[in-house]
XYZ file of N, CA and C in Angstrom:
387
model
N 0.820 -1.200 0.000
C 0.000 0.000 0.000
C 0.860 1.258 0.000
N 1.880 0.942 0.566
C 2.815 2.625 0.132
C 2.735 3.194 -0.981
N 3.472 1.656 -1.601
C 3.607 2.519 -3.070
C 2.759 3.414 -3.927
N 1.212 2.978 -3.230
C 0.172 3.793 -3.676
C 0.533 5.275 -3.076
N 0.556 5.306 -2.034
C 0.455 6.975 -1.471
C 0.717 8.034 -2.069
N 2.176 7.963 -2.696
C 1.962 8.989 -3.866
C 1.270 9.327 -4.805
N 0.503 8.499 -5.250
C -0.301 8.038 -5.985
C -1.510 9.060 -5.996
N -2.001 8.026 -4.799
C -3.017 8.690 -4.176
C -3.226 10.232 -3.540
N -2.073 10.538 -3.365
C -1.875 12.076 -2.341
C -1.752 13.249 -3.910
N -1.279 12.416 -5.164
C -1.188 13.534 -6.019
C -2.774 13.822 -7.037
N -3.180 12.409 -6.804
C -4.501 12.608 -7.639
C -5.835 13.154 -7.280
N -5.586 12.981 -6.037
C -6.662 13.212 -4.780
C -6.160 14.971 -4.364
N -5.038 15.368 -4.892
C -5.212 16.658 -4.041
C -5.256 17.043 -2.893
N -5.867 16.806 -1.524
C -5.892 16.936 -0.804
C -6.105 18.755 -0.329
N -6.712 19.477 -0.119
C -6.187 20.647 0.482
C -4.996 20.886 1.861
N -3.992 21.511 1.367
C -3.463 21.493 2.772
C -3.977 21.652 4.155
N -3.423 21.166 5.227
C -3.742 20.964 6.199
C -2.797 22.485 6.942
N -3.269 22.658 8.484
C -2.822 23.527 9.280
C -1.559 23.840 8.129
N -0.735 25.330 8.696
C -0.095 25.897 8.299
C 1.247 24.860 9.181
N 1.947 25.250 8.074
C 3.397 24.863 8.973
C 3.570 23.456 8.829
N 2.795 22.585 8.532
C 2.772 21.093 8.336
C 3.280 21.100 6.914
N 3.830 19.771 6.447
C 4.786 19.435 4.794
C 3.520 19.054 4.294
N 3.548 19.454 3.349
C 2.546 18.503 1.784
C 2.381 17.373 1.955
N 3.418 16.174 2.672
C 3.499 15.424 2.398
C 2.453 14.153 3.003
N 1.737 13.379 2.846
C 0.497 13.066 3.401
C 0.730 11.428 3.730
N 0.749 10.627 4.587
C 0.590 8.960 4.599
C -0.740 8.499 4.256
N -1.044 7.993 3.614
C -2.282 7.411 3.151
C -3.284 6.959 4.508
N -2.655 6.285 5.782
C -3.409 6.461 6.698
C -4.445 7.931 7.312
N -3.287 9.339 7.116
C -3.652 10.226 7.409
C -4.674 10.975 6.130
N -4.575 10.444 5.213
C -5.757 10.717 4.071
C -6.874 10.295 4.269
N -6.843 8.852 4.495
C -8.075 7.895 4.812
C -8.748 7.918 6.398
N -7.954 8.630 7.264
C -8.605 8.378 8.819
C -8.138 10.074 9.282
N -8.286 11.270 9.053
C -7.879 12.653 9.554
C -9.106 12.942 8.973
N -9.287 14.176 9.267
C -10.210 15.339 9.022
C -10.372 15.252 8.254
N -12.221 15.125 7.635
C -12.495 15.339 6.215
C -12.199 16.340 5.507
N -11.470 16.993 4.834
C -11.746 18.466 3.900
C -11.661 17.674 2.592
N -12.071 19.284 2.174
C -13.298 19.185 0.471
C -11.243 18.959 0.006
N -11.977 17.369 -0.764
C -10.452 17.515 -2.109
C -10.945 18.458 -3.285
N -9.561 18.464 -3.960
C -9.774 19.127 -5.541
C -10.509 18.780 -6.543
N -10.571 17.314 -6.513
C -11.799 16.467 -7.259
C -10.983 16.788 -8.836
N -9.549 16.147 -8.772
C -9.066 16.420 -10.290
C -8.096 15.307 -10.508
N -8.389 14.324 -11.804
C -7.035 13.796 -12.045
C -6.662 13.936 -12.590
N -5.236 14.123 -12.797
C -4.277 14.804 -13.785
C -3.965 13.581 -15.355
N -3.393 14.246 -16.715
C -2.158 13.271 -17.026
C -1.036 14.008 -17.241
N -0.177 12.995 -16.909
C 1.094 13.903 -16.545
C 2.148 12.815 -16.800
N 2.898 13.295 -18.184
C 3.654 12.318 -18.802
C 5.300 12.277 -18.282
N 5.571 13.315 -17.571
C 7.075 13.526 -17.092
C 6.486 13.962 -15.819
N 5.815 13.542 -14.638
C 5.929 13.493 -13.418
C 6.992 12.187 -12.536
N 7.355 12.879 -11.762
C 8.585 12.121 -10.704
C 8.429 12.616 -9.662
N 8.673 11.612 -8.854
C 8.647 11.709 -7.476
C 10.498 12.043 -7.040
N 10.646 13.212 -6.299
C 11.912 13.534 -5.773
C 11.613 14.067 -4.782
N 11.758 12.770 -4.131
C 11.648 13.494 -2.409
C 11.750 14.811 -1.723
N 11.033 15.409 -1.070
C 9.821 15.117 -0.446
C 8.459 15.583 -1.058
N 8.610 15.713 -2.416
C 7.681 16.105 -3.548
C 7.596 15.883 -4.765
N 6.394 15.788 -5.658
C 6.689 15.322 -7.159
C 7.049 16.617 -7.738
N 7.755 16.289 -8.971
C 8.277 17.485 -10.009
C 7.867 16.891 -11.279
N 6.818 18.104 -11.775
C 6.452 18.349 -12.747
C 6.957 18.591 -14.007
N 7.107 17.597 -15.174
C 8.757 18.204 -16.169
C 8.321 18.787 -17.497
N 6.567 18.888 -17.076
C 5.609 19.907 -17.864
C 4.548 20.319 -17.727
N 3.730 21.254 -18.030
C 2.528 21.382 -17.560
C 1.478 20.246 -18.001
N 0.418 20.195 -17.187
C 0.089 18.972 -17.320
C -1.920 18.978 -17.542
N -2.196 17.481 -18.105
C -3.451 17.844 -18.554
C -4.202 17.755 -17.603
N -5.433 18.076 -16.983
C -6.653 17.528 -16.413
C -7.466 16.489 -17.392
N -7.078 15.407 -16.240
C -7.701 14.292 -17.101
C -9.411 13.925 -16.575
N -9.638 14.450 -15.729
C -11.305 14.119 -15.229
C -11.008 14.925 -14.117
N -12.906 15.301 -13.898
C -13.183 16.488 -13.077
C -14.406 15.499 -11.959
N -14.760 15.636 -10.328
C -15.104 15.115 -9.962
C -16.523 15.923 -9.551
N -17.893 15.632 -10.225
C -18.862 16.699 -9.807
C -18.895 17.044 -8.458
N -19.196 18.190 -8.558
C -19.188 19.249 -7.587
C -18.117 19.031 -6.358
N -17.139 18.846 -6.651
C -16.047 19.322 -6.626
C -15.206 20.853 -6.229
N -14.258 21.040 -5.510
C -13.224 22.264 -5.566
C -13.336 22.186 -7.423
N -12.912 21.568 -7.961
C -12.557 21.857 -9.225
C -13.311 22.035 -10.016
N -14.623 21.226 -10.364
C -15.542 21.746 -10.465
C -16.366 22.732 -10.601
N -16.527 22.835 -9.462
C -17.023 24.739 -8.952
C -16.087 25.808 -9.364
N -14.500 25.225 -9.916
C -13.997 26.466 -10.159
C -14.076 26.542 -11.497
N -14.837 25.235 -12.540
C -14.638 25.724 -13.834
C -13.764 24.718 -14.596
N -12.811 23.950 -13.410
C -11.714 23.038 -14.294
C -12.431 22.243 -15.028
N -11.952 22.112 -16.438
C -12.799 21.178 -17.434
C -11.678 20.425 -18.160
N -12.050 18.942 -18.007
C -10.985 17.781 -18.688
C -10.335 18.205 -20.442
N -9.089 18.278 -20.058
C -8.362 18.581 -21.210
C -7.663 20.167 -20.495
N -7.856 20.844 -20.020
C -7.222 22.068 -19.566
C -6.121 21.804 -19.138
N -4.948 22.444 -19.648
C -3.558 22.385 -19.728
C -3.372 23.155 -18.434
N -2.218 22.940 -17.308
C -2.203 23.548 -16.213
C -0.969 24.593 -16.401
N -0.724 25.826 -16.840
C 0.555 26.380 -16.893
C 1.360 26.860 -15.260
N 0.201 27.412 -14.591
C 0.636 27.800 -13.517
C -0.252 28.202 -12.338
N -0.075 28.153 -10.828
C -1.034 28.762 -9.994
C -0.102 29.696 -9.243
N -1.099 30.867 -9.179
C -0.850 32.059 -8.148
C 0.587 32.454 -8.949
N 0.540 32.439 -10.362
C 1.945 33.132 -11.202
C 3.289 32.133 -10.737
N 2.894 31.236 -10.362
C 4.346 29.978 -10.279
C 4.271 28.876 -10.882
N 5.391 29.105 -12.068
C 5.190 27.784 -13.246
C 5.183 26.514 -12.706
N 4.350 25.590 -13.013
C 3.362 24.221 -12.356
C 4.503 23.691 -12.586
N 5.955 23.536 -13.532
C 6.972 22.502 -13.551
C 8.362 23.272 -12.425
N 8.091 24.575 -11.438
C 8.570 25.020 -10.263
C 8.579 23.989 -9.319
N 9.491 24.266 -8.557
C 8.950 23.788 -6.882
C 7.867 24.537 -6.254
N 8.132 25.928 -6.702
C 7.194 26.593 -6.413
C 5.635 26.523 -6.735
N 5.795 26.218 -7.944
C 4.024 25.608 -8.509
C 3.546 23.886 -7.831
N 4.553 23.055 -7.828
C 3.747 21.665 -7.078
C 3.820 21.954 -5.822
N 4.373 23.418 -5.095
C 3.721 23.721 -3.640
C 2.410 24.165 -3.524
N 2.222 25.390 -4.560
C 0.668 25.666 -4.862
C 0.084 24.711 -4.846
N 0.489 23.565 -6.127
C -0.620 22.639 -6.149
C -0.802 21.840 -4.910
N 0.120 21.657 -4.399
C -0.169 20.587 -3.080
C -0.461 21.103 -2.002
N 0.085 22.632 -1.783
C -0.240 23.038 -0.626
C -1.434 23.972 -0.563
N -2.652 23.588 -0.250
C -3.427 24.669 0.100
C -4.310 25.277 1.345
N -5.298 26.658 1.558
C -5.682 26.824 2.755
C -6.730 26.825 2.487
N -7.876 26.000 3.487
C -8.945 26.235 3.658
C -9.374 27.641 3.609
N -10.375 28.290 3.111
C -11.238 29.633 3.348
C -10.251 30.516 1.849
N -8.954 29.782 1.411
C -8.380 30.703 0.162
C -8.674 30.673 -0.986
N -8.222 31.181 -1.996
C -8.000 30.627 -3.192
C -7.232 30.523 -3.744
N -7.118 30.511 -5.508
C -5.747 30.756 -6.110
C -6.502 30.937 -7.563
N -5.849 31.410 -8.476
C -5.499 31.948 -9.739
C -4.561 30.435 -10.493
N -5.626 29.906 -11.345
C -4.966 29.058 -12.120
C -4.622 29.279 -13.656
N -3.556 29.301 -14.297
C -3.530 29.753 -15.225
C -3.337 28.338 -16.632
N -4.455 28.392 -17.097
C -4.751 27.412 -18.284
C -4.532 27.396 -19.304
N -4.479 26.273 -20.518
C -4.654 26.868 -21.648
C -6.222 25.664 -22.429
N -7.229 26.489 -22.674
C -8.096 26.454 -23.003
C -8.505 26.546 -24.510
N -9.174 25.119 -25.259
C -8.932 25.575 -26.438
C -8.191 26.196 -27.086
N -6.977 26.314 -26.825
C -5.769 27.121 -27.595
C -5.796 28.340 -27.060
N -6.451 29.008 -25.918
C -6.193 30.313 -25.260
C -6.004 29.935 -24.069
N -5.489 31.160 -23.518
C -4.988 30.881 -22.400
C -6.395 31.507 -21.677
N -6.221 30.754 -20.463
C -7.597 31.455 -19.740
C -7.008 31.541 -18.138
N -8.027 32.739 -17.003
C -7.152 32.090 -15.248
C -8.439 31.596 -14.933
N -7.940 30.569 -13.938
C -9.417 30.092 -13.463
C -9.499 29.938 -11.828
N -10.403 30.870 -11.456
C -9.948 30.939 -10.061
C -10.686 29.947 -8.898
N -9.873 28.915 -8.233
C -10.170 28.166 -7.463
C -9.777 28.151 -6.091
N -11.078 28.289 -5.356
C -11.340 28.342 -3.817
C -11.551 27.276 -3.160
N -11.280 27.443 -1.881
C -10.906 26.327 -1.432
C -11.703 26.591 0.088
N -13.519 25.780 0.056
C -14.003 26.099 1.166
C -13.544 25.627 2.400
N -13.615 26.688 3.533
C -13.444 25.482 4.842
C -14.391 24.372 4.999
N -13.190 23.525 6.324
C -14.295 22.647 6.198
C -15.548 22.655 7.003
């Protein structure tokens, strides 16, 4: 079951938890902690790697399915939307798979897409729980 966790912790999203805690999630603490609303998004992502203590992104990547009513959902994410960047930090950054992994209840963020061949932002909030 480990080997899943990454797995699971990147597809599932998770919203971050308290401030000050790592991204990094054990599948126990996914499946038995505090419910909060996931992102409800799975990615494809042809050059993702895991390099400890986070995956790196080695391009922007597709949304491969959206989970109704959903964080993602509600913000608009629609399957096939190319992910360039959140909150202006390129998604193949450290800085962008922190956005993506790290988030706060009650915030949002500015996602920047490419949509039908335009670029579009799509802004996704992240209710408490």
């Amino acid at each position: 079951m480990r080997s899943l966790a990454p797995a699971l912790v990147l597809l599932l999203a998770p919203l971050a938890t308290a401030a000050g805690q790592s991204p990094q999630l054990d599948v126990g603490e996914l499946l038995d902690g505090p419910r909060l609303p996931l992102l409800g998004v799975g990615i494809n992502c042809a050059e993702c790697t895991l390099n400890n203590p986070h995956y790196v992104f080695g391009r922007p990547w597709e949304v491969a399915s959206v989970s109704e009513g959903g964080v993602a959902a509600r913000a608009g994410l629609m399957v096939g939307d190319t992910v360039l960047a959140i909150d202006g930090k390129d998604i193949t950054s450290p800085e962008g798979w922190a956005k993506f992994a790290t988030r706060t209840p009650g915030s949002s963020q500015a996602w920047l897409v490419i949509r039908a061949g335009r670029r579009e932002t799509v802004t996704v909030s992240f209710p408490k729980p």
